[in-house]
GROMACS .gro file of C-alpha atoms in nm:
model
  206
    1MET     CA    1   0.000   0.000   0.000
    2ASN     CA    2   0.119   0.352  -0.076
    3VAL     CA    3  -0.006   0.665   0.098
    4LEU     CA    4  -0.024   1.024  -0.028
    5ILE     CA    5   0.020   1.268   0.257
    6HIS     CA    6   0.127   1.625   0.343
    7PRO     CA    7   0.452   1.693   0.528
    8THR     CA    8   0.326   1.873   0.840
    9TYR     CA    9   0.483   2.020   1.153
   10PHE     CA   10   0.552   1.736   1.399
   11PRO     CA   11   0.262   1.539   1.245
   12ASN     CA   12  -0.026   1.409   1.452
   13ILE     CA   13  -0.083   1.044   1.538
   14ALA     CA   14  -0.308   0.979   1.236
   15HIS     CA   15  -0.030   1.099   1.005
   16PHE     CA   16   0.224   0.868   1.162
   17VAL     CA   17  -0.007   0.567   1.171
   18ALA     CA   18  -0.065   0.614   0.797
   19MET     CA   19   0.307   0.647   0.725
   20LEU     CA   20   0.409   0.346   0.934
   21LYS     CA   21   0.144   0.124   0.779
   22ALA     CA   22   0.241   0.224   0.423
   23ASP     CA   23   0.485   0.036   0.203
   24ASP     CA   24   0.557   0.360   0.018
   25ILE     CA   25   0.516   0.717   0.145
   26VAL     CA   26   0.446   0.985  -0.117
   27PHE     CA   27   0.451   1.345   0.002
   28GLU     CA   28   0.232   1.603  -0.168
   29VAL     CA   29   0.464   1.895  -0.249
   30CYS     CA   30   0.279   2.054  -0.543
   31ASP     CA   31  -0.026   2.193  -0.364
   32ASN     CA   32  -0.118   2.551  -0.280
   33TYR     CA   33  -0.059   2.663   0.077
   34GLN     CA   34  -0.364   2.685   0.301
   35LYS     CA   35  -0.382   2.878   0.627
   36GLN     CA   36  -0.493   2.732   0.959
   37THR     CA   37  -0.385   2.376   0.886
   38TYR     CA   38  -0.127   2.140   1.030
   39ARG     CA   39   0.116   2.253   0.761
   40ASN     CA   40   0.247   2.501   1.018
   41ARG     CA   41   0.073   2.380   1.335
   42ALA     CA   42   0.123   2.104   1.591
   43SER     CA   43  -0.108   2.030   1.884
   44ILE     CA   44   0.034   1.926   2.221
   45TYR     CA   45  -0.110   1.862   2.569
   46GLY     CA   46  -0.047   2.161   2.794
   47ALA     CA   47  -0.147   2.222   3.155
   48ASN     CA   48  -0.471   2.386   3.038
   49GLY     CA   49  -0.555   2.127   2.773
   50LYS     CA   50  -0.488   2.123   2.401
   51LEU     CA   51  -0.227   2.379   2.296
   52ASP     CA   52  -0.146   2.470   1.936
   53LEU     CA   53   0.210   2.557   1.837
   54ASN     CA   54   0.208   2.768   1.520
   55ILE     CA   55   0.504   2.844   1.295
   56PRO     CA   56   0.471   3.206   1.174
   57VAL     CA   57   0.484   3.229   0.796
   58VAL     CA   58   0.513   3.499   0.531
   59TYR     CA   59   0.194   3.452   0.334
   60SER     CA   60  -0.077   3.659   0.169
   61GLN     CA   61  -0.416   3.515   0.080
   62LYS     CA   62  -0.431   3.756  -0.215
   63ASN     CA   63  -0.130   3.602  -0.385
   64ARG     CA   64  -0.158   3.226  -0.381
   65GLN     CA   65   0.166   3.040  -0.319
   66PHE     CA   66   0.278   2.684  -0.346
   67TYR     CA   67   0.320   2.525  -0.005
   68LYS     CA   68   0.684   2.447  -0.087
   69ASP     CA   69   0.755   2.818  -0.144
   70VAL     CA   70   0.605   2.959   0.178
   71LYS     CA   71   0.876   3.110   0.395
   72ILE     CA   72   0.899   3.112   0.773
   73PHE     CA   73   0.876   3.452   0.942
   74ASN     CA   74   1.204   3.407   1.126
   75THR     CA   75   1.214   3.753   1.283
   76GLU     CA   76   0.982   3.618   1.553
   77ASN     CA   77   1.141   3.416   1.831
   78TRP     CA   78   0.897   3.131   1.770
   79GLN     CA   79   1.139   2.841   1.815
   80THR     CA   80   1.227   2.949   2.169
   81GLN     CA   81   0.858   2.986   2.248
   82HIS     CA   82   0.778   2.640   2.113
   83LEU     CA   83   1.063   2.484   2.309
   84LYS     CA   84   0.945   2.650   2.632
   85SER     CA   85   0.592   2.523   2.567
   86LEU     CA   86   0.722   2.169   2.514
   87GLU     CA   87   0.931   2.187   2.831
   88SER     CA   88   0.635   2.313   3.032
   89ALA     CA   89   0.406   2.043   2.890
   90TYR     CA   90   0.636   1.741   2.897
   91ARG     CA   91   0.929   1.791   3.133
   92THR     CA   92   0.769   1.548   3.382
   93SER     CA   93   0.682   1.290   3.112
   94PRO     CA   94   0.876   0.960   3.128
   95PHE     CA   95   1.084   1.009   2.812
   96PHE     CA   96   1.125   1.387   2.772
   97GLU     CA   97   1.488   1.384   2.886
   98PHE     CA   98   1.555   1.080   2.670
   99TYR     CA   99   1.463   1.256   2.344
  100ILE     CA  100   1.488   1.631   2.393
  101ASP     CA  101   1.863   1.651   2.322
  102ASP     CA  102   1.807   1.481   1.985
  103LEU     CA  103   1.526   1.724   1.902
  104MET     CA  104   1.705   2.035   2.027
  105PRO     CA  105   1.876   2.126   1.695
  106LEU     CA  106   1.532   2.191   1.543
  107PHE     CA  107   1.482   2.476   1.787
  108THR     CA  108   1.810   2.650   1.707
  109MET     CA  109   1.846   2.606   1.329
  110GLU     CA  110   1.715   2.863   1.085
  111THR     CA  111   1.524   2.719   0.791
  112ASP     CA  112   1.396   2.919   0.497
  113THR     CA  113   1.066   2.747   0.416
  114VAL     CA  114   0.810   2.577   0.638
  115MET     CA  115   0.804   2.266   0.418
  116ASP     CA  116   1.179   2.215   0.447
  117PHE     CA  117   1.155   2.254   0.823
  118ASN     CA  118   0.869   2.003   0.842
  119PHE     CA  119   1.073   1.746   0.653
  120LYS     CA  120   1.355   1.793   0.905
  121CYS     CA  121   1.110   1.742   1.193
  122ILE     CA  122   0.966   1.424   1.043
  123GLU     CA  123   1.310   1.285   0.960
  124LEU     CA  124   1.432   1.345   1.315
  125VAL     CA  125   1.129   1.173   1.467
  126PHE     CA  126   1.194   0.871   1.243
  127GLU     CA  127   1.553   0.872   1.372
  128CYS     CA  128   1.425   0.880   1.731
  129LEU     CA  129   1.209   0.577   1.646
  130GLN     CA  130   1.511   0.415   1.479
  131LEU     CA  131   1.315   0.370   1.158
  132PRO     CA  132   1.426   0.440   0.799
  133PHE     CA  133   1.273   0.751   0.644
  134LYS     CA  134   1.219   0.662   0.278
  135TYR     CA  135   0.975   0.851   0.058
  136THR     CA  136   0.907   1.004  -0.282
  137VAL     CA  137   0.738   1.334  -0.367
  138THR     CA  138   0.473   1.430  -0.619
  139GLN     CA  139   0.575   1.587  -0.949
  140THR     CA  140   0.235   1.744  -1.020
  141PHE     CA  141  -0.072   1.813  -0.809
  142GLU     CA  142  -0.319   1.527  -0.798
  143LEU     CA  143  -0.676   1.645  -0.748
  144ASP     CA  144  -0.794   1.284  -0.736
  145SER     CA  145  -0.528   1.062  -0.591
  146ILE     CA  146  -0.407   0.758  -0.784
  147HIS     CA  147  -0.259   0.618  -0.461
  148ASN     CA  148  -0.411   0.352  -0.238
  149MET     CA  149  -0.465   0.592   0.050
  150ASP     CA  150  -0.517   0.966   0.016
  151ALA     CA  151  -0.428   1.091   0.363
  152ARG     CA  152  -0.397   1.457   0.265
  153PRO     CA  153  -0.716   1.548   0.456
  154PHE     CA  154  -0.527   1.477   0.779
  155ALA     CA  155  -0.357   1.816   0.733
  156ASN     CA  156  -0.689   1.999   0.762
  157SER     CA  157  -0.724   2.102   1.126
  158ARG     CA  158  -1.066   2.258   1.066
  159LYS     CA  159  -1.233   1.942   0.933
  160GLU     CA  160  -1.069   1.660   1.121
  161THR     CA  161  -1.214   1.313   1.096
  162PRO     CA  162  -1.264   1.183   1.452
  163GLN     CA  163  -1.022   0.909   1.543
  164ASP     CA  164  -1.056   0.640   1.807
  165PHE     CA  165  -0.700   0.575   1.916
  166LYS     CA  166  -0.627   0.368   2.222
  167SER     CA  167  -0.555   0.585   2.524
  168TYR     CA  168  -0.211   0.600   2.684
  169ALA     CA  169  -0.089   0.785   2.994
  170GLN     CA  170  -0.058   1.162   2.939
  171VAL     CA  171   0.094   1.415   3.179
  172PHE     CA  172  -0.226   1.608   3.247
  173ASP     CA  173  -0.488   1.339   3.185
  174ASN     CA  174  -0.595   1.358   3.550
  175LYS     CA  175  -0.710   1.713   3.474
  176HIS     CA  176  -0.859   1.696   3.127
  177GLY     CA  177  -0.880   1.327   3.040
  178PHE     CA  178  -0.727   1.164   2.734
  179LEU     CA  179  -0.672   1.396   2.436
  180ASP     CA  180  -0.674   1.209   2.106
  181ASN     CA  181  -0.463   1.254   1.794
  182LEU     CA  182  -0.213   1.508   1.921
  183SER     CA  183   0.134   1.562   1.777
  184ILE     CA  184   0.364   1.263   1.754
  185LEU     CA  185   0.570   1.433   2.026
  186ASP     CA  186   0.296   1.358   2.279
  187VAL     CA  187   0.330   0.985   2.214
  188LEU     CA  188   0.709   0.999   2.195
  189PHE     CA  189   0.754   1.175   2.529
  190ASN     CA  190   0.495   0.958   2.705
  191GLU     CA  191   0.551   0.617   2.543
  192GLY     CA  192   0.916   0.634   2.442
  193PRO     CA  193   1.047   0.317   2.272
  194ASN     CA  194   0.693   0.174   2.274
  195THR     CA  195   0.582   0.444   2.028
  196GLU     CA  196   0.636   0.231   1.716
  197LEU     CA  197   0.432  -0.061   1.853
  198TYR     CA  198   0.158   0.177   1.967
  199LEU     CA  199   0.130   0.341   1.624
  200LYS     CA  200   0.130   0.013   1.432
  201SER     CA  201  -0.149  -0.124   1.652
  202GLN     CA  202  -0.388   0.164   1.571
  203SER     CA  203  -0.645   0.199   1.294
  204ILE     CA  204  -0.726   0.528   1.123
  205ASN     CA  205  -1.047   0.683   0.992
  206LEU     CA  206  -1.025   0.885   0.671
   0.00000   0.00000   0.00000
């Protein structure tokens, strides 16, 4: 099975389940950029519940741009803010200290485009999971996918398909209960080396 999917910022669980179940991963890189999606957003579990981390971008709705061409607004100190949010949310999680040093370069490097940065994030998570990161990219935009699974809708944060993933221990679940389909970082920091087995045991709704 091959899956067509968007490269998003620290993708959510549904994204990773789709990628790990696929024989071939094909990333959509020929689409137009859309605001308020997971292209530049990751959701984590903060002390007050779900918290969105947004990468600021240079983008105008009047002049449509390809996703691959959208630049990060690097004059804002967003990486430091995201790192502080992750530390506040996960510093007491079982595996935060185990992985944070590996992830730290992402919060100090300067990357020109949001797509390039997202690829770096995904690649580093695959390294943390000790899995090979092999993929191809689209050459033209496919309105109707020719692939076995079109997982591109997973990037749309405004029209998410409800998932029914098995619960796992989360730092603040005694306050707000289990929050489903957060960023892969939530699973990684809470489940550690068990993350791969957890993801492969889940089913996804498209």
